[in-house]
Amino acid sequence: MSEVAPKSAAPEAALPPQPDDYFKNHPGSYEELHRKCRDIFPMCFEGAKLMVQKGLSSHFQVAHTVSISSANTGYRFGTTYIGSKEYGPGESYPVMLADTDGSGNTSATVLHQFGKHYRLKFQGQTQQGKIAAAQTTIERRGRLTSVALMLGNTDLVNGSGIAVGHLLRRVTERLDLGAELVYQYDKKQIPGGQMSVLSYAARYTTPKWTLSSTFSSSGIHACYHHKETDTLQFGVEFESNFRMAEAVTTFAYQAEIPEANVIMRASCDTNWTVGAVFEKRLSPTLPFTLAISGLLNHVKAQGKFGVGIIIG
Amino acid sequence: MAGDDEILVESYLERLEGLKDMFPQSVRNLTSSTVSAGWSVFGFTKQAIWVVSTTAMIMVLPYVIEKERADNEKAQVAQQRQMLLGPQAALPQQGAR
């Protein structure tokens, strides 16, 4: 540009920050490979559940959950803190999530982004006063690539730990390819002291459907997602485990009725299990949502049903 | 005179069972396998109807009920508008606004 920029107050300061489309073609992280398809599957629950979510400020949110069921009866308290450093539309860092129950068992996650490219995540879980699991993930997001390293349950005293490396790259506009290497080191529990599993991932995206799969020596996991209309989506998932010689195929759909504020998710699979979750917002102005869930196993002829109310 | 043969005393069930001798073995076998096949088809149909209906109750019924309710409400609103504003008002809005 041949214009002479004035040396005093820069005119750019008057413009609002432009949305950065550096990450427009980013494939996302490896863990989110099957996200679109898995979001359709219902999360069936049993018993009664009451959840109250309240935002105490624009950064801080708390959630109280009371659940009464034959599996677990108890109270859980959860908090979410979202920091003020904004890196994109809807993405602010640091993010801290924590969840405790009545006896003090806690699980916590801390996410932070450093600069434009690096993300760090800490996750920990305590059970009865002792740390049950802890993992650290560092991820670098380039323009087209995502590389991550996860170290889990590193126990230097007993010499055990898990390390996972992820790579996911956008190869063409529609095709993403990636790989994952899981390395486990444990002198006591693994014969030989160490083992590793390498798997490859591929995802093909079109505006209407997405096919994603991971292949490894221990199994194939493939997901197909189809968006029929704005309100109707289908998903098919195939999961196989060569070591245990079993495979499951699950079919699911999600249907919404926007006028009635209804979201219905249902699934059925080759283990003769049928499940569905039906959520309805009871009033357009008041924040009450009713959720009913049903799970039926035809082989065992057993059903589990749940009802929940979400406030806020 | 030759002595009468001993009169064979049979119960009613034995007499009925004896009637099957009038059919050849192949007919008897075919009837027997058809009837058992019929019973197993009946049992399979019972199970299939149960599986299909309970699966539909869980996977489809709540959505269909809510869809019917929403459609009824929309139809009622359209009917009310038609009564107030005339028959053209019930049609979906056409043209830019």
mmCIF file of C-alpha atoms in Angstrom:
data_model
loop_
_atom_site.group_PDB
_atom_site.id
_atom_site.type_symbol
_atom_site.label_atom_id
_atom_site.label_comp_id
_atom_site.label_asym_id
_atom_site.label_seq_id
_atom_site.Cartn_x
_atom_site.Cartn_y
_atom_site.Cartn_z
ATOM 1 C CA MET A 1 0.000 0.000 0.000
ATOM 2 C CA SER A 2 1.414 3.362 -0.903
ATOM 3 C CA GLU A 3 -0.590 5.318 1.682
ATOM 4 C CA VAL A 4 1.381 7.034 4.360
ATOM 5 C CA ALA A 5 0.212 5.777 7.743
ATOM 6 C CA PRO A 6 -0.104 8.660 10.208
ATOM 7 C CA LYS A 7 2.414 8.359 12.999
ATOM 8 C CA SER A 8 0.035 9.517 15.664
ATOM 9 C CA ALA A 9 -2.983 7.483 16.926
ATOM 10 C CA ALA A 10 -3.166 4.394 14.688
ATOM 11 C CA PRO A 11 -6.473 4.259 12.817
ATOM 12 C CA GLU A 12 -6.615 0.446 13.379
ATOM 13 C CA ALA A 13 -7.401 1.058 17.053
ATOM 14 C CA ALA A 14 -10.809 2.411 16.078
ATOM 15 C CA LEU A 15 -11.809 -0.782 14.239
ATOM 16 C CA PRO A 16 -13.336 -3.668 16.244
ATOM 17 C CA PRO A 17 -11.108 -6.800 16.339
ATOM 18 C CA GLN A 18 -11.737 -8.795 13.145
ATOM 19 C CA PRO A 19 -12.634 -12.485 13.524
ATOM 20 C CA ASP A 20 -9.486 -14.401 12.822
ATOM 21 C CA ASP A 21 -9.916 -16.999 10.101
ATOM 22 C CA TYR A 22 -6.464 -18.444 10.555
ATOM 23 C CA PHE A 23 -8.078 -21.553 12.006
ATOM 24 C CA LYS A 24 -10.834 -21.679 9.416
ATOM 25 C CA ASN A 25 -9.553 -24.961 8.020
ATOM 26 C CA HIS A 26 -8.490 -26.489 11.280
ATOM 27 C CA PRO A 27 -9.510 -30.124 11.718
ATOM 28 C CA GLY A 28 -10.039 -29.874 15.474
ATOM 29 C CA SER A 29 -8.290 -32.101 17.972
ATOM 30 C CA TYR A 30 -7.926 -35.864 17.643
ATOM 31 C CA GLU A 31 -10.234 -36.566 20.569
ATOM 32 C CA GLU A 32 -13.013 -34.736 18.801
ATOM 33 C CA LEU A 33 -12.726 -36.910 15.692
ATOM 34 C CA HIS A 34 -16.045 -38.662 16.236
ATOM 35 C CA ARG A 35 -17.675 -35.701 18.010
ATOM 36 C CA LYS A 36 -20.368 -34.935 15.431
ATOM 37 C CA CYS A 37 -21.666 -38.485 15.457
ATOM 38 C CA ARG A 38 -21.324 -39.095 19.181
ATOM 39 C CA ASP A 39 -23.319 -35.963 20.021
ATOM 40 C CA ILE A 40 -26.394 -37.608 18.611
ATOM 41 C CA PHE A 41 -26.291 -40.592 20.938
ATOM 42 C CA PRO A 42 -28.565 -40.351 23.979
ATOM 43 C CA MET A 43 -27.064 -40.264 27.463
ATOM 44 C CA CYS A 44 -29.526 -42.533 29.226
ATOM 45 C CA PHE A 45 -29.829 -42.208 32.952
ATOM 46 C CA GLU A 46 -31.763 -44.018 35.630
ATOM 47 C CA GLY A 47 -33.776 -42.750 38.534
ATOM 48 C CA ALA A 48 -34.699 -39.215 39.386
ATOM 49 C CA LYS A 49 -32.426 -36.298 38.760
ATOM 50 C CA LEU A 50 -32.702 -32.627 39.613
ATOM 51 C CA MET A 51 -30.116 -30.220 38.284
ATOM 52 C CA VAL A 52 -29.983 -26.527 39.118
ATOM 53 C CA GLN A 53 -27.567 -24.440 37.059
ATOM 54 C CA LYS A 54 -26.947 -20.866 37.984
ATOM 55 C CA GLY A 55 -24.582 -18.297 36.589
ATOM 56 C CA LEU A 56 -23.184 -16.197 39.400
ATOM 57 C CA SER A 57 -21.439 -13.855 37.004
ATOM 58 C CA SER A 58 -20.430 -13.853 33.369
ATOM 59 C CA HIS A 59 -17.357 -15.872 34.287
ATOM 60 C CA PHE A 60 -18.603 -18.238 36.964
ATOM 61 C CA GLN A 61 -21.314 -20.877 36.960
ATOM 62 C CA VAL A 62 -22.361 -23.437 39.540
ATOM 63 C CA ALA A 63 -24.469 -26.552 39.155
ATOM 64 C CA HIS A 64 -26.110 -28.593 41.888
ATOM 65 C CA THR A 65 -27.216 -32.086 40.972
ATOM 66 C CA VAL A 66 -29.302 -34.355 43.167
ATOM 67 C CA SER A 67 -29.801 -37.870 41.859
ATOM 68 C CA ILE A 68 -31.853 -40.652 43.389
ATOM 69 C CA SER A 69 -31.495 -44.054 41.769
ATOM 70 C CA SER A 70 -30.631 -47.621 42.541
ATOM 71 C CA ALA A 71 -27.103 -47.136 41.183
ATOM 72 C CA ASN A 72 -26.072 -43.979 42.992
ATOM 73 C CA THR A 73 -27.972 -41.652 45.262
ATOM 74 C CA GLY A 74 -26.262 -38.459 46.099
ATOM 75 C CA TYR A 75 -25.510 -34.843 45.608
ATOM 76 C CA ARG A 76 -22.913 -33.405 43.273
ATOM 77 C CA PHE A 77 -21.680 -29.859 43.129
ATOM 78 C CA GLY A 78 -20.026 -28.532 40.022
ATOM 79 C CA THR A 79 -18.442 -25.226 39.116
ATOM 80 C CA THR A 80 -17.234 -23.732 35.881
ATOM 81 C CA TYR A 81 -14.962 -20.737 35.624
ATOM 82 C CA ILE A 82 -14.302 -19.144 32.268
ATOM 83 C CA GLY A 83 -11.528 -16.624 32.126
ATOM 84 C CA SER A 84 -11.428 -13.370 30.298
ATOM 85 C CA LYS A 85 -8.721 -13.915 27.714
ATOM 86 C CA GLU A 86 -10.579 -14.365 24.470
ATOM 87 C CA TYR A 87 -8.987 -16.193 21.578
ATOM 88 C CA GLY A 88 -11.912 -16.512 19.279
ATOM 89 C CA PRO A 89 -15.689 -16.315 19.125
ATOM 90 C CA GLY A 90 -16.997 -18.222 22.105
ATOM 91 C CA GLU A 91 -13.595 -19.467 23.236
ATOM 92 C CA SER A 92 -12.239 -17.842 26.325
ATOM 93 C CA TYR A 93 -9.421 -19.086 28.483
ATOM 94 C CA PRO A 94 -8.511 -20.198 31.130
ATOM 95 C CA VAL A 95 -11.361 -22.639 31.713
ATOM 96 C CA MET A 96 -11.621 -24.428 35.034
ATOM 97 C CA LEU A 97 -14.194 -27.125 35.712
ATOM 98 C CA ALA A 98 -14.646 -29.003 38.950
ATOM 99 C CA ASP A 99 -17.100 -31.499 40.287
ATOM 100 C CA THR A 100 -17.403 -32.826 43.844
ATOM 101 C CA ASP A 101 -19.786 -35.153 45.520
ATOM 102 C CA GLY A 102 -20.904 -35.452 49.107
ATOM 103 C CA SER A 103 -17.948 -37.541 50.268
ATOM 104 C CA GLY A 104 -15.288 -35.302 48.783
ATOM 105 C CA ASN A 105 -14.491 -37.245 45.612
ATOM 106 C CA THR A 106 -13.489 -34.536 43.173
ATOM 107 C CA SER A 107 -12.680 -34.312 39.537
ATOM 108 C CA ALA A 108 -11.179 -31.152 38.079
ATOM 109 C CA THR A 109 -10.045 -29.876 34.706
ATOM 110 C CA VAL A 110 -8.005 -26.799 33.937
ATOM 111 C CA LEU A 111 -7.604 -25.620 30.356
ATOM 112 C CA HIS A 112 -5.464 -22.761 29.221
ATOM 113 C CA GLN A 113 -4.289 -21.435 25.931
ATOM 114 C CA PHE A 114 -0.850 -19.901 25.528
ATOM 115 C CA GLY A 115 -0.501 -17.637 22.549
ATOM 116 C CA LYS A 116 -2.295 -18.568 19.380
ATOM 117 C CA HIS A 117 -1.085 -22.122 19.068
ATOM 118 C CA TYR A 118 -0.557 -23.908 22.364
ATOM 119 C CA ARG A 119 -3.157 -25.383 24.673
ATOM 120 C CA LEU A 120 -2.493 -27.009 28.015
ATOM 121 C CA LYS A 121 -4.943 -29.157 29.912
ATOM 122 C CA PHE A 122 -4.682 -30.681 33.375
ATOM 123 C CA GLN A 123 -7.205 -33.232 34.579
ATOM 124 C CA GLY A 124 -7.322 -34.835 37.982
ATOM 125 C CA GLN A 125 -9.581 -37.084 39.971
ATOM 126 C CA THR A 126 -9.462 -37.880 43.642
ATOM 127 C CA GLN A 127 -11.187 -40.721 45.343
ATOM 128 C CA GLN A 128 -11.316 -41.023 49.127
ATOM 129 C CA GLY A 129 -8.574 -38.500 49.614
ATOM 130 C CA LYS A 130 -6.108 -40.038 47.171
ATOM 131 C CA ILE A 131 -5.440 -39.075 43.589
ATOM 132 C CA ALA A 132 -7.051 -41.734 41.424
ATOM 133 C CA ALA A 133 -6.117 -40.345 38.038
ATOM 134 C CA ALA A 134 -4.184 -37.394 36.726
ATOM 135 C CA GLN A 135 -3.368 -36.424 33.204
ATOM 136 C CA THR A 136 -1.715 -33.573 31.374
ATOM 137 C CA THR A 137 -2.196 -32.749 27.721
ATOM 138 C CA ILE A 138 -0.276 -30.251 25.672
ATOM 139 C CA GLU A 139 -1.556 -29.494 22.201
ATOM 140 C CA ARG A 140 -0.197 -27.391 19.394
ATOM 141 C CA ARG A 141 -2.655 -26.122 16.837
ATOM 142 C CA GLY A 142 -1.160 -25.072 13.569
ATOM 143 C CA ARG A 143 -3.087 -23.775 10.610
ATOM 144 C CA LEU A 144 -3.987 -27.233 9.340
ATOM 145 C CA THR A 145 -2.561 -29.556 11.981
ATOM 146 C CA SER A 146 -3.124 -30.505 15.552
ATOM 147 C CA VAL A 147 -0.385 -32.275 17.491
ATOM 148 C CA ALA A 148 -0.924 -33.349 21.079
ATOM 149 C CA LEU A 149 0.943 -35.208 23.782
ATOM 150 C CA MET A 150 -0.824 -36.603 26.817
ATOM 151 C CA LEU A 151 0.875 -37.983 29.902
ATOM 152 C CA GLY A 152 -1.395 -39.855 32.244
ATOM 153 C CA ASN A 153 -1.101 -41.338 35.698
ATOM 154 C CA THR A 154 2.626 -40.799 35.741
ATOM 155 C CA ASP A 155 3.799 -42.623 38.814
ATOM 156 C CA LEU A 156 7.544 -42.150 39.176
ATOM 157 C CA VAL A 157 7.620 -44.120 42.425
ATOM 158 C CA ASN A 158 6.121 -47.320 41.017
ATOM 159 C CA GLY A 159 7.409 -46.757 37.495
ATOM 160 C CA SER A 160 4.139 -46.725 35.614
ATOM 161 C CA GLY A 161 2.461 -44.309 33.277
ATOM 162 C CA ILE A 162 0.748 -43.781 29.985
ATOM 163 C CA ALA A 163 1.849 -41.490 27.183
ATOM 164 C CA VAL A 164 -0.332 -40.781 24.186
ATOM 165 C CA GLY A 165 0.681 -38.860 21.084
ATOM 166 C CA HIS A 166 -1.888 -37.538 18.621
ATOM 167 C CA LEU A 167 -1.559 -36.077 15.189
ATOM 168 C CA LEU A 168 -4.394 -34.863 12.994
ATOM 169 C CA ARG A 169 -3.907 -33.009 9.756
ATOM 170 C CA ARG A 170 -6.256 -31.603 7.186
ATOM 171 C CA VAL A 171 -5.051 -33.049 3.896
ATOM 172 C CA THR A 172 -7.686 -31.771 1.506
ATOM 173 C CA GLU A 173 -10.742 -29.636 2.125
ATOM 174 C CA ARG A 174 -12.764 -32.717 2.959
ATOM 175 C CA LEU A 175 -10.233 -35.280 4.154
ATOM 176 C CA ASP A 176 -8.463 -35.314 7.520
ATOM 177 C CA LEU A 177 -5.829 -37.920 8.348
ATOM 178 C CA GLY A 178 -4.262 -38.649 11.671
ATOM 179 C CA ALA A 179 -2.499 -41.118 13.912
ATOM 180 C CA GLU A 180 -2.384 -41.998 17.575
ATOM 181 C CA LEU A 181 0.299 -43.797 19.535
ATOM 182 C CA VAL A 182 -0.498 -45.073 23.016
ATOM 183 C CA TYR A 183 2.494 -46.128 25.075
ATOM 184 C CA GLN A 184 2.009 -47.742 28.439
ATOM 185 C CA TYR A 185 4.772 -48.473 30.895
ATOM 186 C CA ASP A 186 4.105 -50.591 33.941
ATOM 187 C CA LYS A 187 6.662 -52.986 35.384
ATOM 188 C CA LYS A 188 4.175 -54.910 37.459
ATOM 189 C CA GLN A 189 0.975 -55.258 35.481
ATOM 190 C CA ILE A 190 2.173 -55.632 31.900
ATOM 191 C CA PRO A 191 4.192 -58.672 30.884
ATOM 192 C CA GLY A 192 7.376 -57.221 29.467
ATOM 193 C CA GLY A 193 6.986 -53.914 31.218
ATOM 194 C CA GLN A 194 5.717 -51.870 28.297
ATOM 195 C CA MET A 195 3.247 -51.974 25.459
ATOM 196 C CA SER A 196 2.123 -49.665 22.713
ATOM 197 C CA VAL A 197 -0.733 -49.412 20.257
ATOM 198 C CA LEU A 198 -0.609 -47.466 17.025
ATOM 199 C CA SER A 199 -3.800 -46.457 15.274
ATOM 200 C CA TYR A 200 -4.601 -44.408 12.200
ATOM 201 C CA ALA A 201 -7.548 -42.090 11.749
ATOM 202 C CA ALA A 202 -9.325 -40.720 8.729
ATOM 203 C CA ARG A 203 -12.309 -38.437 8.417
ATOM 204 C CA TYR A 204 -14.166 -37.417 5.277
ATOM 205 C CA THR A 205 -16.526 -34.461 5.613
ATOM 206 C CA THR A 206 -19.173 -33.317 3.201
ATOM 207 C CA PRO A 207 -21.862 -30.698 3.895
ATOM 208 C CA LYS A 208 -24.458 -33.427 4.366
ATOM 209 C CA TRP A 209 -22.535 -36.317 5.875
ATOM 210 C CA THR A 210 -19.336 -37.179 7.685
ATOM 211 C CA LEU A 211 -17.517 -40.485 7.855
ATOM 212 C CA SER A 212 -14.795 -40.872 10.465
ATOM 213 C CA SER A 213 -12.870 -43.957 11.465
ATOM 214 C CA THR A 214 -9.851 -45.165 13.381
ATOM 215 C CA PHE A 215 -7.982 -48.361 12.522
ATOM 216 C CA SER A 216 -5.584 -50.184 14.771
ATOM 217 C CA SER A 217 -4.385 -53.680 15.516
ATOM 218 C CA SER A 218 -6.809 -53.800 18.413
ATOM 219 C CA GLY A 219 -9.926 -52.762 16.553
ATOM 220 C CA ILE A 220 -11.795 -50.595 14.119
ATOM 221 C CA HIS A 221 -14.049 -47.762 15.215
ATOM 222 C CA ALA A 222 -16.076 -46.108 12.465
ATOM 223 C CA CYS A 223 -18.774 -43.429 12.668
ATOM 224 C CA TYR A 224 -21.124 -42.100 10.040
ATOM 225 C CA HIS A 225 -23.119 -38.919 10.604
ATOM 226 C CA HIS A 226 -25.863 -37.713 8.305
ATOM 227 C CA LYS A 227 -27.651 -34.420 8.548
ATOM 228 C CA GLU A 228 -30.935 -34.832 6.762
ATOM 229 C CA THR A 229 -32.530 -31.478 7.620
ATOM 230 C CA ASP A 230 -31.902 -28.843 10.262
ATOM 231 C CA THR A 231 -34.021 -30.796 12.685
ATOM 232 C CA LEU A 232 -33.173 -34.402 11.803
ATOM 233 C CA GLN A 233 -29.785 -36.078 12.083
ATOM 234 C CA PHE A 234 -28.723 -39.733 11.951
ATOM 235 C CA GLY A 235 -25.661 -41.505 13.176
ATOM 236 C CA VAL A 236 -24.312 -45.024 12.800
ATOM 237 C CA GLU A 237 -21.371 -46.246 14.841
ATOM 238 C CA PHE A 238 -19.405 -49.446 14.419
ATOM 239 C CA GLU A 239 -17.019 -50.455 17.138
ATOM 240 C CA SER A 240 -15.003 -53.649 17.128
ATOM 241 C CA ASN A 241 -12.400 -55.135 19.396
ATOM 242 C CA PHE A 242 -10.182 -57.764 17.838
ATOM 243 C CA ARG A 243 -8.715 -58.874 21.154
ATOM 244 C CA MET A 244 -12.105 -59.752 22.586
ATOM 245 C CA ALA A 245 -13.562 -60.725 19.193
ATOM 246 C CA GLU A 246 -16.690 -58.644 19.541
ATOM 247 C CA ALA A 247 -18.295 -55.875 17.577
ATOM 248 C CA VAL A 248 -21.244 -53.571 18.153
ATOM 249 C CA THR A 249 -23.140 -51.455 15.668
ATOM 250 C CA THR A 250 -25.361 -48.672 16.979
ATOM 251 C CA PHE A 251 -27.878 -46.641 15.078
ATOM 252 C CA ALA A 252 -29.099 -43.339 16.517
ATOM 253 C CA TYR A 253 -31.143 -40.354 15.492
ATOM 254 C CA GLN A 254 -31.783 -36.876 16.850
ATOM 255 C CA ALA A 255 -35.002 -35.048 16.046
ATOM 256 C CA GLU A 256 -35.931 -31.566 17.172
ATOM 257 C CA ILE A 257 -39.210 -29.713 17.208
ATOM 258 C CA PRO A 258 -38.170 -26.072 17.568
ATOM 259 C CA GLU A 259 -41.739 -24.784 18.085
ATOM 260 C CA ALA A 260 -42.238 -27.035 21.070
ATOM 261 C CA ASN A 261 -38.594 -26.790 22.290
ATOM 262 C CA VAL A 262 -38.219 -30.537 22.110
ATOM 263 C CA ILE A 263 -35.064 -32.542 21.430
ATOM 264 C CA MET A 264 -35.413 -36.310 21.076
ATOM 265 C CA ARG A 265 -32.428 -38.643 20.845
ATOM 266 C CA ALA A 266 -32.825 -42.367 20.445
ATOM 267 C CA SER A 267 -30.531 -45.277 19.682
ATOM 268 C CA CYS A 268 -30.694 -49.015 19.116
ATOM 269 C CA ASP A 269 -27.821 -51.438 18.747
ATOM 270 C CA THR A 270 -26.895 -54.990 17.902
ATOM 271 C CA ASN A 271 -26.728 -55.948 21.559
ATOM 272 C CA TRP A 272 -30.530 -55.709 21.493
ATOM 273 C CA THR A 273 -30.442 -52.514 23.538
ATOM 274 C CA VAL A 274 -32.781 -49.622 22.868
ATOM 275 C CA GLY A 275 -32.444 -46.251 24.534
ATOM 276 C CA ALA A 276 -33.892 -42.794 24.217
ATOM 277 C CA VAL A 277 -33.747 -39.429 25.931
ATOM 278 C CA PHE A 278 -36.506 -36.886 25.445
ATOM 279 C CA GLU A 279 -35.906 -33.291 26.524
ATOM 280 C CA LYS A 280 -38.529 -30.611 26.513
ATOM 281 C CA ARG A 281 -38.314 -27.072 27.666
ATOM 282 C CA LEU A 282 -41.464 -26.541 29.659
ATOM 283 C CA SER A 283 -41.864 -22.839 29.057
ATOM 284 C CA PRO A 284 -40.429 -20.417 26.509
ATOM 285 C CA THR A 285 -39.731 -17.841 29.209
ATOM 286 C CA LEU A 286 -38.940 -19.892 32.298
ATOM 287 C CA PRO A 287 -35.734 -21.975 32.333
ATOM 288 C CA PHE A 288 -37.293 -25.362 33.207
ATOM 289 C CA THR A 289 -36.410 -28.401 31.131
ATOM 290 C CA LEU A 290 -37.894 -31.854 31.555
ATOM 291 C CA ALA A 291 -35.841 -34.882 30.562
ATOM 292 C CA ILE A 292 -37.142 -38.439 30.436
ATOM 293 C CA SER A 293 -34.919 -41.363 29.610
ATOM 294 C CA GLY A 294 -35.594 -45.011 28.891
ATOM 295 C CA LEU A 295 -33.223 -47.907 28.299
ATOM 296 C CA LEU A 296 -34.445 -51.385 27.413
ATOM 297 C CA ASN A 297 -32.371 -54.519 26.936
ATOM 298 C CA HIS A 298 -34.417 -57.120 25.084
ATOM 299 C CA VAL A 299 -32.122 -60.022 25.820
ATOM 300 C CA LYS A 300 -32.188 -59.520 29.579
ATOM 301 C CA ALA A 301 -35.743 -58.129 29.410
ATOM 302 C CA GLN A 302 -34.693 -55.316 31.724
ATOM 303 C CA GLY A 303 -35.586 -51.676 31.498
ATOM 304 C CA LYS A 304 -34.148 -48.629 33.218
ATOM 305 C CA PHE A 305 -36.104 -45.425 33.189
ATOM 306 C CA GLY A 306 -35.276 -42.007 34.502
ATOM 307 C CA VAL A 307 -36.860 -38.622 34.868
ATOM 308 C CA GLY A 308 -35.040 -35.381 35.411
ATOM 309 C CA ILE A 309 -35.694 -31.691 35.728
ATOM 310 C CA ILE A 310 -33.083 -29.152 34.788
ATOM 311 C CA ILE A 311 -33.485 -25.632 36.098
ATOM 312 C CA GLY A 312 -31.400 -22.950 34.506
ATOM 313 C CA MET B 1 -69.359 -122.291 15.064
ATOM 314 C CA ALA B 2 -66.023 -120.573 15.420
ATOM 315 C CA GLY B 3 -65.638 -118.899 18.751
ATOM 316 C CA ASP B 4 -65.993 -115.158 18.729
ATOM 317 C CA ASP B 5 -62.708 -113.366 18.814
ATOM 318 C CA GLU B 6 -62.053 -111.661 22.030
ATOM 319 C CA ILE B 7 -63.611 -108.235 21.870
ATOM 320 C CA LEU B 8 -60.798 -105.823 22.135
ATOM 321 C CA VAL B 9 -61.567 -103.355 24.885
ATOM 322 C CA GLU B 10 -60.144 -99.942 24.093
ATOM 323 C CA SER B 11 -60.621 -96.644 25.759
ATOM 324 C CA TYR B 12 -62.000 -93.719 23.725
ATOM 325 C CA LEU B 13 -58.595 -92.092 23.447
ATOM 326 C CA GLU B 14 -57.042 -95.249 22.112
ATOM 327 C CA ARG B 15 -59.809 -95.517 19.533
ATOM 328 C CA LEU B 16 -59.257 -91.931 18.398
ATOM 329 C CA GLU B 17 -55.552 -92.517 18.201
ATOM 330 C CA GLY B 18 -56.196 -95.583 16.104
ATOM 331 C CA LEU B 19 -57.905 -93.424 13.512
ATOM 332 C CA LYS B 20 -54.537 -92.130 12.446
ATOM 333 C CA ASP B 21 -53.828 -95.462 10.832
ATOM 334 C CA MET B 22 -56.107 -94.442 7.978
ATOM 335 C CA PHE B 23 -53.510 -91.946 6.762
ATOM 336 C CA PRO B 24 -50.237 -92.979 5.169
ATOM 337 C CA GLN B 25 -47.036 -92.244 7.065
ATOM 338 C CA SER B 26 -45.999 -89.389 4.746
ATOM 339 C CA VAL B 27 -49.263 -87.525 5.350
ATOM 340 C CA ARG B 28 -48.888 -88.037 9.077
ATOM 341 C CA ASN B 29 -45.332 -86.689 9.078
ATOM 342 C CA LEU B 30 -46.249 -83.690 6.958
ATOM 343 C CA THR B 31 -49.166 -82.749 9.207
ATOM 344 C CA SER B 32 -47.068 -83.079 12.315
ATOM 345 C CA SER B 33 -44.247 -80.890 11.012
ATOM 346 C CA THR B 34 -46.682 -78.298 9.655
ATOM 347 C CA VAL B 35 -48.403 -77.963 13.001
ATOM 348 C CA SER B 36 -45.119 -77.596 14.895
ATOM 349 C CA ALA B 37 -43.906 -75.067 12.341
ATOM 350 C CA GLY B 38 -47.152 -73.188 12.812
ATOM 351 C CA TRP B 39 -46.649 -73.037 16.567
ATOM 352 C CA SER B 40 -43.086 -71.832 16.246
ATOM 353 C CA VAL B 41 -44.134 -69.150 13.742
ATOM 354 C CA PHE B 42 -46.758 -68.068 16.253
ATOM 355 C CA GLY B 43 -44.153 -67.920 19.030
ATOM 356 C CA PHE B 44 -41.723 -66.007 16.825
ATOM 357 C CA THR B 45 -44.453 -63.556 15.782
ATOM 358 C CA LYS B 46 -45.335 -62.961 19.418
ATOM 359 C CA GLN B 47 -41.741 -62.119 20.245
ATOM 360 C CA ALA B 48 -41.260 -59.989 17.140
ATOM 361 C CA ILE B 49 -44.384 -57.953 17.873
ATOM 362 C CA TRP B 50 -43.231 -57.432 21.455
ATOM 363 C CA VAL B 51 -39.747 -56.309 20.429
ATOM 364 C CA VAL B 52 -40.984 -53.982 17.704
ATOM 365 C CA SER B 53 -43.703 -52.398 19.822
ATOM 366 C CA THR B 54 -41.579 -51.783 22.927
ATOM 367 C CA THR B 55 -38.767 -50.425 20.775
ATOM 368 C CA ALA B 56 -41.198 -48.052 19.056
ATOM 369 C CA MET B 57 -42.625 -46.997 22.428
ATOM 370 C CA ILE B 58 -39.189 -45.956 23.597
ATOM 371 C CA MET B 59 -37.663 -44.627 20.404
ATOM 372 C CA VAL B 60 -40.565 -43.007 18.609
ATOM 373 C CA LEU B 61 -43.596 -42.418 20.823
ATOM 374 C CA PRO B 62 -42.605 -39.290 22.800
ATOM 375 C CA TYR B 63 -41.477 -37.521 19.643
ATOM 376 C CA VAL B 64 -44.674 -38.389 17.775
ATOM 377 C CA ILE B 65 -46.853 -37.212 20.657
ATOM 378 C CA GLU B 66 -45.083 -33.868 20.819
ATOM 379 C CA LYS B 67 -45.128 -33.446 17.052
ATOM 380 C CA GLU B 68 -48.884 -34.034 17.007
ATOM 381 C CA ARG B 69 -49.371 -31.471 19.749
ATOM 382 C CA ALA B 70 -47.205 -28.877 17.989
ATOM 383 C CA ASP B 71 -48.980 -29.442 14.679
ATOM 384 C CA ASN B 72 -52.375 -29.162 16.370
ATOM 385 C CA GLU B 73 -51.408 -25.874 17.934
ATOM 386 C CA LYS B 74 -50.159 -24.508 14.635
ATOM 387 C CA ALA B 75 -53.360 -25.572 12.928
ATOM 388 C CA GLN B 76 -55.424 -23.943 15.670
ATOM 389 C CA VAL B 77 -53.487 -20.684 15.400
ATOM 390 C CA ALA B 78 -53.892 -20.724 11.630
ATOM 391 C CA GLN B 79 -57.596 -21.368 12.022
ATOM 392 C CA GLN B 80 -57.977 -18.503 14.468
ATOM 393 C CA ARG B 81 -56.176 -16.144 12.132
ATOM 394 C CA GLN B 82 -58.364 -17.309 9.306
ATOM 395 C CA MET B 83 -61.475 -16.566 11.312
ATOM 396 C CA LEU B 84 -60.259 -13.089 12.221
ATOM 397 C CA LEU B 85 -58.617 -11.923 9.074
ATOM 398 C CA GLY B 86 -60.162 -13.933 6.278
ATOM 399 C CA PRO B 87 -59.134 -17.014 4.314
ATOM 400 C CA GLN B 88 -55.914 -15.540 2.898
ATOM 401 C CA ALA B 89 -54.405 -15.068 6.355
ATOM 402 C CA ALA B 90 -54.192 -18.779 7.008
ATOM 403 C CA LEU B 91 -51.872 -19.323 4.050
ATOM 404 C CA PRO B 92 -48.119 -19.185 4.659
ATOM 405 C CA GLN B 93 -46.811 -15.666 4.224
ATOM 406 C CA GLN B 94 -45.607 -14.964 0.713
ATOM 407 C CA GLY B 95 -43.463 -12.149 -0.576
ATOM 408 C CA ALA B 96 -40.733 -10.186 1.106
ATOM 409 C CA ARG B 97 -41.458 -8.299 4.264
#
